[in-house]
Coordinates of C-alpha atoms in Angstrom, one line a residue:
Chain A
X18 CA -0.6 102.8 9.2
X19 CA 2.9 103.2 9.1
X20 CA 5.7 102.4 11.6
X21 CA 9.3 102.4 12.3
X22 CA 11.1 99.4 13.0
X23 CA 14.4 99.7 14.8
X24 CA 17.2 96.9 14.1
X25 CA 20.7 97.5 14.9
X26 CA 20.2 101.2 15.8
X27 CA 19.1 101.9 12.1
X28 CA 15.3 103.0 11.4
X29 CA 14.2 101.2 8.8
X30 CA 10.2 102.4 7.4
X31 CA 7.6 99.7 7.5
X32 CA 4.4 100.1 5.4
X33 CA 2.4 98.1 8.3
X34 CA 3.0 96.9 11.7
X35 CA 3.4 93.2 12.5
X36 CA -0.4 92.5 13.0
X37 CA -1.6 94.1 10.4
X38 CA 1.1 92.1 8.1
X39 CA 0.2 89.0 9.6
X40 CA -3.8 89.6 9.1
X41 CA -3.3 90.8 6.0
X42 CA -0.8 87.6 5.0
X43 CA -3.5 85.3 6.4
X44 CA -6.0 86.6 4.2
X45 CA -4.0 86.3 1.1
X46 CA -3.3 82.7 2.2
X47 CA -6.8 81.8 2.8
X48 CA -7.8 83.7 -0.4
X49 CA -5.3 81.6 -2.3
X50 CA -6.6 78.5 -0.9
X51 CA -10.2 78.7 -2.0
X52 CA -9.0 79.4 -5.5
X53 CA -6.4 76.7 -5.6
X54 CA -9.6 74.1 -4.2
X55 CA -12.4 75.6 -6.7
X56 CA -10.2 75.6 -9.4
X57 CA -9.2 71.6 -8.7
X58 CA -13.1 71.1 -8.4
X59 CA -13.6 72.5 -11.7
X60 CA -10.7 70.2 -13.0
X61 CA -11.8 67.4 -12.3
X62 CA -14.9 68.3 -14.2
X63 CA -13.0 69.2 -16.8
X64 CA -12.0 66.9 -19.9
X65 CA -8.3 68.3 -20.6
X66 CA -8.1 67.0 -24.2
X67 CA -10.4 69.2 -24.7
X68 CA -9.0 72.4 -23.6
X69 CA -5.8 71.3 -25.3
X70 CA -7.1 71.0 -28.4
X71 CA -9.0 74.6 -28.3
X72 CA -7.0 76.2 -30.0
X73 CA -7.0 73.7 -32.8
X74 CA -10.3 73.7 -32.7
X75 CA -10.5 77.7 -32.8
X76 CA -8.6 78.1 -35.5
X77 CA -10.6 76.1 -37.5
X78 CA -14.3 77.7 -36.6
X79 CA -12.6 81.1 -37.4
X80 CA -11.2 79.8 -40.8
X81 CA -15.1 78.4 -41.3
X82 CA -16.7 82.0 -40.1
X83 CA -14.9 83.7 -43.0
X84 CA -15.8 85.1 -44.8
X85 CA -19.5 86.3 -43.8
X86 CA -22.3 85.4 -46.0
X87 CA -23.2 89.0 -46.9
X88 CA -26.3 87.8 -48.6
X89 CA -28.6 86.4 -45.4
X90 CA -28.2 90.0 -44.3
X91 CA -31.7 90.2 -46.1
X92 CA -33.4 88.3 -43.8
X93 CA -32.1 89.4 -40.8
X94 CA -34.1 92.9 -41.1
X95 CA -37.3 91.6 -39.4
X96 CA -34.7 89.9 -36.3
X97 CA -33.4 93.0 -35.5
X98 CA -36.4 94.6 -35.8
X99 CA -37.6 92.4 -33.5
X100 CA -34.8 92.8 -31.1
X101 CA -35.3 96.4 -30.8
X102 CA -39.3 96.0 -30.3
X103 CA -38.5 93.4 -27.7
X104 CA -36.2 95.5 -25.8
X105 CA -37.7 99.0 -26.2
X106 CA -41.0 97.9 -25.2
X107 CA -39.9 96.0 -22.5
X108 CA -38.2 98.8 -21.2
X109 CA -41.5 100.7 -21.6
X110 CA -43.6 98.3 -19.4
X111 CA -40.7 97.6 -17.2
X112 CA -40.6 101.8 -16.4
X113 CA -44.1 102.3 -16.4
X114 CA -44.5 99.3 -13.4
X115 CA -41.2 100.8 -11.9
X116 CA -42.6 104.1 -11.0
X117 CA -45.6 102.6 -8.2
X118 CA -42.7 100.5 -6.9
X119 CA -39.9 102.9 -6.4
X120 CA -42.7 105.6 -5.0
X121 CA -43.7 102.6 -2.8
X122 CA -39.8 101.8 -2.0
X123 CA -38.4 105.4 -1.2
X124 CA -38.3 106.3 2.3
X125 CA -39.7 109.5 2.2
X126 CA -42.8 108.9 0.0
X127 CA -43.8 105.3 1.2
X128 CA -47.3 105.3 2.3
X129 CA -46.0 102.7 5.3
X130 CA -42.7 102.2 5.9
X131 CA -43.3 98.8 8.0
X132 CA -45.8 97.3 5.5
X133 CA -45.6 98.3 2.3
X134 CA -41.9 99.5 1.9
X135 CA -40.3 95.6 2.3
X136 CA -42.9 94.4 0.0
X137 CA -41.5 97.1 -2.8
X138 CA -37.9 96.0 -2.3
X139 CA -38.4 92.2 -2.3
X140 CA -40.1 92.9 -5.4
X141 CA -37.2 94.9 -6.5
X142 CA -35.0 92.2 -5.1
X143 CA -37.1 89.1 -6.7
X144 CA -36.3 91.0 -9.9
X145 CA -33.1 91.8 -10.1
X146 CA -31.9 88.8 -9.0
X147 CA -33.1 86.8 -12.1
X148 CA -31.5 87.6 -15.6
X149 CA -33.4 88.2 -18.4
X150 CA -32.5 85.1 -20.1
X151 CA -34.1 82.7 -17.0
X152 CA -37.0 85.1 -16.7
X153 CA -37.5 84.3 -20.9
X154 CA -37.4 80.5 -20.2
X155 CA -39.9 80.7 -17.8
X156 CA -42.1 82.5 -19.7
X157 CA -41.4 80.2 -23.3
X158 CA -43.3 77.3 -21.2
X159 CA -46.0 80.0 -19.9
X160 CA -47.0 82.0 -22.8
X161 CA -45.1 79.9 -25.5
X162 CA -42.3 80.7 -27.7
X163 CA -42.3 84.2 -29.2
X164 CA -41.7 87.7 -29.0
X165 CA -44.6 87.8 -26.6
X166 CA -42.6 86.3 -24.0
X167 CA -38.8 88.2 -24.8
X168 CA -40.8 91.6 -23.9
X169 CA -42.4 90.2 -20.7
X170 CA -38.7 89.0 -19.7
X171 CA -36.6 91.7 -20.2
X172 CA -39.7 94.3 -18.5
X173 CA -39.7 91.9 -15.5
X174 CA -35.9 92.5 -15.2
X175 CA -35.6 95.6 -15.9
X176 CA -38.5 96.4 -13.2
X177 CA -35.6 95.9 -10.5
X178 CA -33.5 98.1 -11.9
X179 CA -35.7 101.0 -12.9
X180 CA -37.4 101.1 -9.3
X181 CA -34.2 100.5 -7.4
X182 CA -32.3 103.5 -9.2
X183 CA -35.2 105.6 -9.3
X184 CA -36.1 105.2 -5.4
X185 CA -32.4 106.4 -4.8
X186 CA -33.0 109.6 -6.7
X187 CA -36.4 110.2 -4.6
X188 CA -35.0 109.9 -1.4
X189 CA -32.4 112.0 -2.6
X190 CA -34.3 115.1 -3.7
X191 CA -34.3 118.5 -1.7
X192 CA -37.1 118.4 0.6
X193 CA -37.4 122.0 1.0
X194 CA -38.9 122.1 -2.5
X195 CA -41.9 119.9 -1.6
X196 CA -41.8 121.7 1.4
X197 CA -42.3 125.1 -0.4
X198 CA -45.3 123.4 -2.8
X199 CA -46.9 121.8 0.4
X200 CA -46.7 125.0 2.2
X201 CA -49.0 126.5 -0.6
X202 CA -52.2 124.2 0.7
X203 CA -51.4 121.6 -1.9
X204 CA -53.0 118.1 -1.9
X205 CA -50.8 115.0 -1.8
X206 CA -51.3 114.1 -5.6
X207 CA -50.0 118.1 -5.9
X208 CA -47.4 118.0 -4.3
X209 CA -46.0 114.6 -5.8
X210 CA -46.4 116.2 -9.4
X211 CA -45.1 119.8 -8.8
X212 CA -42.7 118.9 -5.8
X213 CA -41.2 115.5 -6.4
X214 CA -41.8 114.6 -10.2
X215 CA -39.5 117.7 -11.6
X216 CA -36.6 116.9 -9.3
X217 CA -36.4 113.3 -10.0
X218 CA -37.5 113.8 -13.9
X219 CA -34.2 113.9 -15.5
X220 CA -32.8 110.9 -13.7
X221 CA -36.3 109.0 -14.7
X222 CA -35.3 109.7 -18.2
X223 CA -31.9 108.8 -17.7
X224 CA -32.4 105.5 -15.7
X225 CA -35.2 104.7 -18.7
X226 CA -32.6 105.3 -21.6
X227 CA -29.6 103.4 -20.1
X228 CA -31.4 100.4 -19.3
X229 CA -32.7 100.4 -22.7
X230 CA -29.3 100.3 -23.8
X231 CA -28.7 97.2 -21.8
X232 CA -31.8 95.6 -22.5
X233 CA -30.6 95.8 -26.3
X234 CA -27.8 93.5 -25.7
X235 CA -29.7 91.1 -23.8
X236 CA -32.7 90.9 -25.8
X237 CA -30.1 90.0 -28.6
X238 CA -29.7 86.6 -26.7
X239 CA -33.3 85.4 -25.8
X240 CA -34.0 84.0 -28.9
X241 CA -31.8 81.2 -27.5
X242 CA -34.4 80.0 -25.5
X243 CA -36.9 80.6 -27.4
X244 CA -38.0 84.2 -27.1
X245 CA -38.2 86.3 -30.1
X246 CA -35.7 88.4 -31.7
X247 CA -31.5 87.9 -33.8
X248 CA -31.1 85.2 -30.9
X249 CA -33.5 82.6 -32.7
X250 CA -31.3 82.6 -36.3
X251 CA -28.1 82.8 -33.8
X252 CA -29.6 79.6 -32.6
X253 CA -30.5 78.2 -35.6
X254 CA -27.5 78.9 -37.8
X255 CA -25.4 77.8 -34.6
X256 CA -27.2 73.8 -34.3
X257 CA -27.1 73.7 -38.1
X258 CA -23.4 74.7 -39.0
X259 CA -24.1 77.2 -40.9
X260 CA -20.9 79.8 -39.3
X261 CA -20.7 81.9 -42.6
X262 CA -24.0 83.0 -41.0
X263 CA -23.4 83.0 -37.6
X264 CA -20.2 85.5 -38.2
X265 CA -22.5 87.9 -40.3
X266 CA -25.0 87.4 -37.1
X267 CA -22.3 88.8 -34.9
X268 CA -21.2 91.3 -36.7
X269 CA -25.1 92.9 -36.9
X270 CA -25.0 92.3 -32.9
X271 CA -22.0 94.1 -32.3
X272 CA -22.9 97.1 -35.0
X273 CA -26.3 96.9 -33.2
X274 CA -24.9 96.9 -29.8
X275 CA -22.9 100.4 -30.6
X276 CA -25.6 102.1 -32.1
X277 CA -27.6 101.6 -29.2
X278 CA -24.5 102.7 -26.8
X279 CA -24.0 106.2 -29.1
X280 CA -27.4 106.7 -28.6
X281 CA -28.1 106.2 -25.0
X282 CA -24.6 108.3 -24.5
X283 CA -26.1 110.7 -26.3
X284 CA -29.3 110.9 -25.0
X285 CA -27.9 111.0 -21.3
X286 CA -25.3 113.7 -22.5
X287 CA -28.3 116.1 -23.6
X288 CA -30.1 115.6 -20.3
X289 CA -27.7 115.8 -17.7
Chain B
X30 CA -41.1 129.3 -16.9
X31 CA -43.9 131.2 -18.5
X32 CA -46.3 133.5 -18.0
X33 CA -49.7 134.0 -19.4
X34 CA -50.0 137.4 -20.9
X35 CA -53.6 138.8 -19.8
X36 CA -55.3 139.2 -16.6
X37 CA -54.7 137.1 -13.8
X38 CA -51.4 135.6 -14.0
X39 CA -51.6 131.5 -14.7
X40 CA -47.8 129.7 -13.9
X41 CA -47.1 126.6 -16.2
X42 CA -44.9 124.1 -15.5
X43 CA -41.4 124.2 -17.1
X44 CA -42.0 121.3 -19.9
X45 CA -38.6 118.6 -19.5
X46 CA -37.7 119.3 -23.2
X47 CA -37.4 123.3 -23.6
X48 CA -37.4 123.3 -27.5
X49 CA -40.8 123.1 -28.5
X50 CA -39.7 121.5 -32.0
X51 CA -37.2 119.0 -30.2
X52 CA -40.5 117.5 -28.0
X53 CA -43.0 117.4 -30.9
X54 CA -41.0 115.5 -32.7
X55 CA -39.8 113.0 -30.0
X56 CA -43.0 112.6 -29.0
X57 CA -44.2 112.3 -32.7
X58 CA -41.4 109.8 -33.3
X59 CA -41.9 108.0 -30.6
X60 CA -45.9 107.8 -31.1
X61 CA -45.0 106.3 -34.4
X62 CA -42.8 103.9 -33.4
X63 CA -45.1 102.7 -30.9
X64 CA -48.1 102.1 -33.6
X65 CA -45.3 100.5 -35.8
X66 CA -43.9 98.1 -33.0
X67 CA -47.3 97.0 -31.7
X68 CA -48.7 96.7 -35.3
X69 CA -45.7 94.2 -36.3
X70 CA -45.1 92.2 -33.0
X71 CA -47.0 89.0 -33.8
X72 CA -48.7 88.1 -30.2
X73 CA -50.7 84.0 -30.6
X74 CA -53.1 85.0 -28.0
X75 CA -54.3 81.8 -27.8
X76 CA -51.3 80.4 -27.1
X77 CA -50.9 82.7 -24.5
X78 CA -54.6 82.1 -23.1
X79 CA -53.6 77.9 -23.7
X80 CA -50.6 79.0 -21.3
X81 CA -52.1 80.6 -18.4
X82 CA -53.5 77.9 -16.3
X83 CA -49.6 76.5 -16.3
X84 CA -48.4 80.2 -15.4
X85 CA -51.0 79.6 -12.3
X86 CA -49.5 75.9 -12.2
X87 CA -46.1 77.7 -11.7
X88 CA -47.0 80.6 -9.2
X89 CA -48.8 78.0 -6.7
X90 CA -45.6 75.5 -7.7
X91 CA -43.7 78.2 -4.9
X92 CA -46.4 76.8 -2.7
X93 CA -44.4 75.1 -1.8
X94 CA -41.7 74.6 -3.4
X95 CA -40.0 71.0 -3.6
X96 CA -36.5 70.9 -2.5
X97 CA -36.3 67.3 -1.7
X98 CA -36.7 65.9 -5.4
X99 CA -34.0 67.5 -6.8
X100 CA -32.0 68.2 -3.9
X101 CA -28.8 66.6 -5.2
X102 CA -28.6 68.3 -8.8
X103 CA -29.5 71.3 -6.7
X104 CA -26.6 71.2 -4.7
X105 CA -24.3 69.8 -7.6
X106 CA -25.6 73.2 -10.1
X107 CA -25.5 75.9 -7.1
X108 CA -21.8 74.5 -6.1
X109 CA -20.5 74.0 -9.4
X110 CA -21.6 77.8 -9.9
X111 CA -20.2 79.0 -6.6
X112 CA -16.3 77.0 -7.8
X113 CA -17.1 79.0 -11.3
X114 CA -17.8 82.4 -9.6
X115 CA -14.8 82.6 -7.3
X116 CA -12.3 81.0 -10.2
X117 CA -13.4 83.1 -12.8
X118 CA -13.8 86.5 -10.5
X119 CA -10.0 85.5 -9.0
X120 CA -8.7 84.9 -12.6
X121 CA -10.3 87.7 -14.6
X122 CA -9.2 90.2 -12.0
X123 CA -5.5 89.0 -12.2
X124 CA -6.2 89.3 -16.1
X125 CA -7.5 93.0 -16.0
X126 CA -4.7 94.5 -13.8
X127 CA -1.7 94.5 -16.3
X128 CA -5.0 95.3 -19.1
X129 CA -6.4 98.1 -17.4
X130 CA -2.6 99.5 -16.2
X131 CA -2.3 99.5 -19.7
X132 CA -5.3 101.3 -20.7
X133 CA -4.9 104.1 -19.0
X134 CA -4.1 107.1 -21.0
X135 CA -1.9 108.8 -18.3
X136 CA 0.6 105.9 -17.4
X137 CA 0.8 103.5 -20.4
X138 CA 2.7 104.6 -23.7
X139 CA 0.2 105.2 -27.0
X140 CA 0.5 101.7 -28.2
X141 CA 0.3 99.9 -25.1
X142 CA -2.5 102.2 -24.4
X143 CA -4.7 101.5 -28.0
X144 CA -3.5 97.3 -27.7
X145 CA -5.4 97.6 -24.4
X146 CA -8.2 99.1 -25.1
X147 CA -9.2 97.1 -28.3
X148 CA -8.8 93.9 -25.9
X149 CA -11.3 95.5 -23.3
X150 CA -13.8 96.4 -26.0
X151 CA -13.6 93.1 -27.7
X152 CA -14.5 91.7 -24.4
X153 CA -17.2 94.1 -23.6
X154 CA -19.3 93.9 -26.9
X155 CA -20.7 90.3 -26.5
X156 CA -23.0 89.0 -24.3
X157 CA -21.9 86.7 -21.8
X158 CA -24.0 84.3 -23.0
X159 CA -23.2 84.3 -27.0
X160 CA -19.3 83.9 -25.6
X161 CA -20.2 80.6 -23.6
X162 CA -21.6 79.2 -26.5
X163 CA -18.7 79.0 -28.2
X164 CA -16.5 79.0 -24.7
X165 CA -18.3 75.4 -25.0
X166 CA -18.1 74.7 -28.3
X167 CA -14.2 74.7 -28.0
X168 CA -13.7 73.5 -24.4
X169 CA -16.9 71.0 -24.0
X170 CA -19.4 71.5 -21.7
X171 CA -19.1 71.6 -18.4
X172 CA -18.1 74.7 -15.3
X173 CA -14.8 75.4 -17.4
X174 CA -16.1 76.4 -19.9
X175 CA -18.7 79.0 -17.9
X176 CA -15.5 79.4 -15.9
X177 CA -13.5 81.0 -18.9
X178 CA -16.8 83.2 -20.2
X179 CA -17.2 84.6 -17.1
X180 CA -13.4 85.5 -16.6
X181 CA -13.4 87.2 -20.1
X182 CA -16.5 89.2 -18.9
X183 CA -14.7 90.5 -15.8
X184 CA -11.8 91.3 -17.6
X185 CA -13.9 93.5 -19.9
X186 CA -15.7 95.0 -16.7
X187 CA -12.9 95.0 -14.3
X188 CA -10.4 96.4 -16.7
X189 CA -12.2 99.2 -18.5
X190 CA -12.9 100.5 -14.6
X191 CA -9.3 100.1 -13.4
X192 CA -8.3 102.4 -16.2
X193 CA -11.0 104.8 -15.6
X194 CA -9.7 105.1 -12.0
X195 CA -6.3 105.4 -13.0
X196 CA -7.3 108.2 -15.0
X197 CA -9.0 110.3 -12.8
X198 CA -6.2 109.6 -9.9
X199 CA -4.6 112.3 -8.6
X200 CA -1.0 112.8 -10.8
X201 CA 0.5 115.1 -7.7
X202 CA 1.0 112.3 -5.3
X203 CA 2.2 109.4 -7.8
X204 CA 4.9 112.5 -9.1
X205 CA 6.0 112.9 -5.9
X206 CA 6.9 109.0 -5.2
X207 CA 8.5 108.7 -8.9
X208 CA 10.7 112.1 -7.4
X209 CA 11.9 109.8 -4.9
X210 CA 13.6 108.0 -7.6
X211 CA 11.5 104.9 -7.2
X212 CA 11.3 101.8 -10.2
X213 CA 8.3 101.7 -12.2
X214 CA 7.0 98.8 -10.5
X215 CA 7.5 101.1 -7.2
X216 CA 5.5 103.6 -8.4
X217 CA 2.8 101.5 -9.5
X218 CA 3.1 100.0 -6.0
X219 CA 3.4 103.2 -3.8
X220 CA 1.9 105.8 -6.1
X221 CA -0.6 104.7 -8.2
X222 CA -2.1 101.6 -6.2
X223 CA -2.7 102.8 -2.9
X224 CA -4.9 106.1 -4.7
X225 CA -7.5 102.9 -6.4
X226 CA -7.3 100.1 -4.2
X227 CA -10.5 101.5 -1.7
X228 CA -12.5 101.4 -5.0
X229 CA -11.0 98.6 -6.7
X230 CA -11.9 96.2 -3.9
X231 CA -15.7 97.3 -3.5
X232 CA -15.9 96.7 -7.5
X233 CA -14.4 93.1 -6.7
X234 CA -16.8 92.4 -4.5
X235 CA -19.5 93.6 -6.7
X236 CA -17.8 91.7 -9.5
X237 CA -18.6 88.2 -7.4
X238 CA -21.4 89.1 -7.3
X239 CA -22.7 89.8 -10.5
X240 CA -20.4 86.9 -11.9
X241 CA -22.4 84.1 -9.1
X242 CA -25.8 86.1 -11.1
X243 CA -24.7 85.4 -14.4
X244 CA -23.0 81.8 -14.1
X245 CA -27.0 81.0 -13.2
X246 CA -27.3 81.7 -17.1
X247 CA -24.4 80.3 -18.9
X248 CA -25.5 77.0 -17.9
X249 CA -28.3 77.5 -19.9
X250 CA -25.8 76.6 -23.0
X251 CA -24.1 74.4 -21.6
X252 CA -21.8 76.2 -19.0
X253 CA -22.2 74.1 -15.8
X254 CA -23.7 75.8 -13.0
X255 CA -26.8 75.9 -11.5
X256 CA -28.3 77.3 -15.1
X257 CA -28.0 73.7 -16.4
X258 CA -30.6 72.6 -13.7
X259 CA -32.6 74.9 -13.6
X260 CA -33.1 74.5 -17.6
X261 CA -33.3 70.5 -16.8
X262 CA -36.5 71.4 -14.7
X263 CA -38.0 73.7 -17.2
X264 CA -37.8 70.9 -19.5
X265 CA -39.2 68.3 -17.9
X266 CA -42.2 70.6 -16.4
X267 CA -40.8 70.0 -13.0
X268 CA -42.2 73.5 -11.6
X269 CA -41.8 72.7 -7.8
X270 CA -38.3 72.1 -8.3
X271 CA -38.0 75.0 -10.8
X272 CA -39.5 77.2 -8.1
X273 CA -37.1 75.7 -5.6
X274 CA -34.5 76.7 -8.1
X275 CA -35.0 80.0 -8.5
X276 CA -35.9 80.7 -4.5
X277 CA -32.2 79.3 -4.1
X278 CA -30.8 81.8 -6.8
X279 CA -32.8 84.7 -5.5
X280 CA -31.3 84.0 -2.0
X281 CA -28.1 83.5 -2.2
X282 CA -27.9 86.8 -4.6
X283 CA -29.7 88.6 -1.6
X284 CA -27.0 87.0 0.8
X285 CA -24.3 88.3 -1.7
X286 CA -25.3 91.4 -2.3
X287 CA -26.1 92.2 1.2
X288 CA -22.1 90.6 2.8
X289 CA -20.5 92.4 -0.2
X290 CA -22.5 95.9 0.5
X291 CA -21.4 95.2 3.9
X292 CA -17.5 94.5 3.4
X293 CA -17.5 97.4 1.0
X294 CA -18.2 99.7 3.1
X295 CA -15.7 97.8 6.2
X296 CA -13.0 98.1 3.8
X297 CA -13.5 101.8 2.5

């Protein structure tokens, strides 16, 4: 909104007019405020001889991380390896329960939009709204420490985020297609398979692949509770001091972490 | 498509993969994989059969859950991670404007441009959790700590989308403010910010939102936060509490998400 303020006879161009200003000047002022009060909350939580003495403190962990110890590299084969199992078969269950609850979810395929529709987006909900990492620590004191438990955790949270992308792309598909496959005398279970399951297949395989790519770099953390994978030696190297160790860890995250991210690109790239 | 040669003429369905070699052997591969992972995951099944009557212990814990117990570290952790989300959402954005201006291949100079981007991909390639535990390490426990990871995680998520934005804005309209003879700060102001703002703000809101999410987890280490309880409970086997936990977490993400889906779309 722009207006034109007149002071002694010369037009001068305002980006807003006085309300807007003021509104907007309030908002800023209210905005600032919070911070200011959640920040002295925090404070006073805080023990500032601490944070002073970070970067003292930084400089000598970083002097202790180098260099890496090139040698445990040996053992960390069977970690990563476990990494990737927890996250790619997580990501397998995770889909494979997705697919009843975004078909449940979507408007236009829901077998009851009152009844059974808010059921499949609380479940959504429910599982979206809990990382990976709390999911894994309620299942370490369910099913006990372990890989087990890292692959139930990362497909409960990935369930969420499967379903919830996946019921976008159904209600988004062209409905004169199943109209077309209907019109044919098709049964319902048809006309899902050849109508709506070839529109929505590429983002299925898309949705699958870059939530694997996510679910690498959090199943790279679980072990810190307890559940499987690079996480448990992070742990481990971490409470015993051991930070020529804990650098190489890192690094095998990070080189881990970009593999998975080339692939998943790629992977998309070639399907869409 | 296909057609079968002979007689009455049978339509198959398009296969996803079109080269015949290319799905053998992803499906080959993947076949193998699958024996290999399920052969080498080690699964104590009686451990998890030992577990299941407390898995039951914790579903019928939500039956009710117990607020009162707990009730004050409850409110402590879920305040303590409400202070972390807006400080560390406020500060991290104010960190990735001048970083993503920078990182944007149209407006910054070459090595500006390469400076910025290694500082948004050093703080995109760790999890938010493996940078608390050091955040901790070198600050001590407590919300600052979670404070700072989370800030470094926005800057990394904030920042790389800034400059994306900046990248695909439209070079016509900030050209014709920088004709007026406007500063450089002017043409950030009047050229280039008006063009991102819209989208800038919705990923704001979305940022609160994911950082209130994860601040639930870096309390886990030692963050502060509402993690720090909820790991308390685990501990001591406190399920109805756990499960009042969680139900808290769950709802105020539902509250967030919903408000912030709302304002979005008020303010675009």
């Amino acid at each position: 909104m722009m207006t034109v303020a007149v002071k002694d006879g010369v037009k001068i161009w305002q980006r807003r007019d006085r309300n807007a200003q003021l509104a907007i000047w309030a908002s800023w002022l209210a905005a600032t405020a919070l911070f200011v009060y959640c920040f002295q909350l925090i404070s006073d939580k805080t023990i500032w001889a601490f944070v002073w003495d970070a970067p003292t403190q930084a400089g000598d962990l970083a002097a202790r991380m180098v260099p890496p110890d090139w040698g445990y590299i040996r053992q960390l084969g069977r970690p990563i390896w476990d990494t990737i199992n927890i996250a790619t078969l997580g990501t397998v269950i995770s889909v494979l329960l997705a697919v009843p609850v975004a078909y449940c979810a979507a408007r236009n395929t829901t077998p009851s939009v009152t009844l059974v529709r808010p059921a499949a987006l609380f479940i959504i909900v429910a599982s979206r709204s809990i990382n990976s990492l709390i999911w894994a620590l309620m299942l370490v004191t369910i099913v006990g420490p372990g890989v087990f438990a890292g692959i139930i955790a990362i497909g409960l949270r990935s369930i969420g985020f499967c379903a919830k992308l996946l019921y976008e792309a159904i209600e988004e598909i062209d409905e004169a297609q199943v109209e077309a496959v209907r019109a044919t005398g098709a049964t319902a279970a048809q006309v899902t398979v050849y109508g709506i399951v070839p529109q929505v297949m590429p983002a299925f395989a898309g949705i699958s692949v870059f939530r694997w790519d996510i679910n690498i770099r959090e199943s790279t953390v679980l072990g810190l509770v307890g559940a499987g994978g690079i996480g448990l030696q992070l742990n481990a190297a971490i409470t015993q001091l051991y930070w020529t160790q804990v650098s190489l860890m890192l690094l095998v995250i990070i080189g881990t972490v970009i593999v998975s991210e080339w692939v998943s690109a790629k992977v998309r790239h070639a399907i869409i | 498509m296909s057609i079968a040669f002979a007689g009455a003429r049978h339509w198959k369905k398009p296969p996803l993969i079109k080269r015949a070699w290319l799905r053998w052997t992803l499906g080959l591969g993947a076949a193998i994989y699958l024996a290999l992972a399920f052969g080498t995951t080690e699964v104590n099944w009686t451990r998890v059969w030992e577990g299941l009557p407390r898995g039951a212990q914790f579903v019928t814990a939500f039956f009710p859950p117990d607020f009162v117990k707990r009730w004050d570290e409850i409110v402590e952790g879920i305040s303590e991670s409400l202070w972390m989300t807006v400080v560390s959402t406020v500060v991290g954005i104010a960190i990735s404007i001048p970083v993503g201006i920078g990182a944007a291949r149209n407006i910054a100079p070459a090595p500006v441009y390469y400076f910025c981007r290694a500082i948004l991909a050093f703080s995109r390639s760790f999890q938010e959790v493996i940078l608390a535990i050091f955040f901790v390490k070198l600050f001590g426990f407590g919300p600052f700590a979670g404070a700072v990871t989370l800030s470094l995680a926005t800057v990394g998520f904030y920042g790389k989308l800034l400059a994306e934005d900046i990248e695909d804005m439209d070079a016509a309209q900030a050209e014709a403010v920088r004709a007026t003879g406007a500063s450089w700060l002017q043409w950030i102001n009047f050229g280039v910010q008006p063009q991102v703002m819209p989208r800038m703000i919705g990923l704001g809101l979305y940022r609160l939102d994911i950082n209130f999410r994860e601040s639930a987890v870096v309390g886990i280490v030692g963050g502060g936060g509402i993690g720090a309880t909820l790991d308390t409970a685990f501990e001591r086997y406190e399920f109805d509490s756990a499960a009042a936990i969680v139900l808290v977490i769950i709802v105020i993400v539902m509250l967030a998400e919903y408000s912030s889906g709302y304002l979005r779309r008020w303010v675009q």
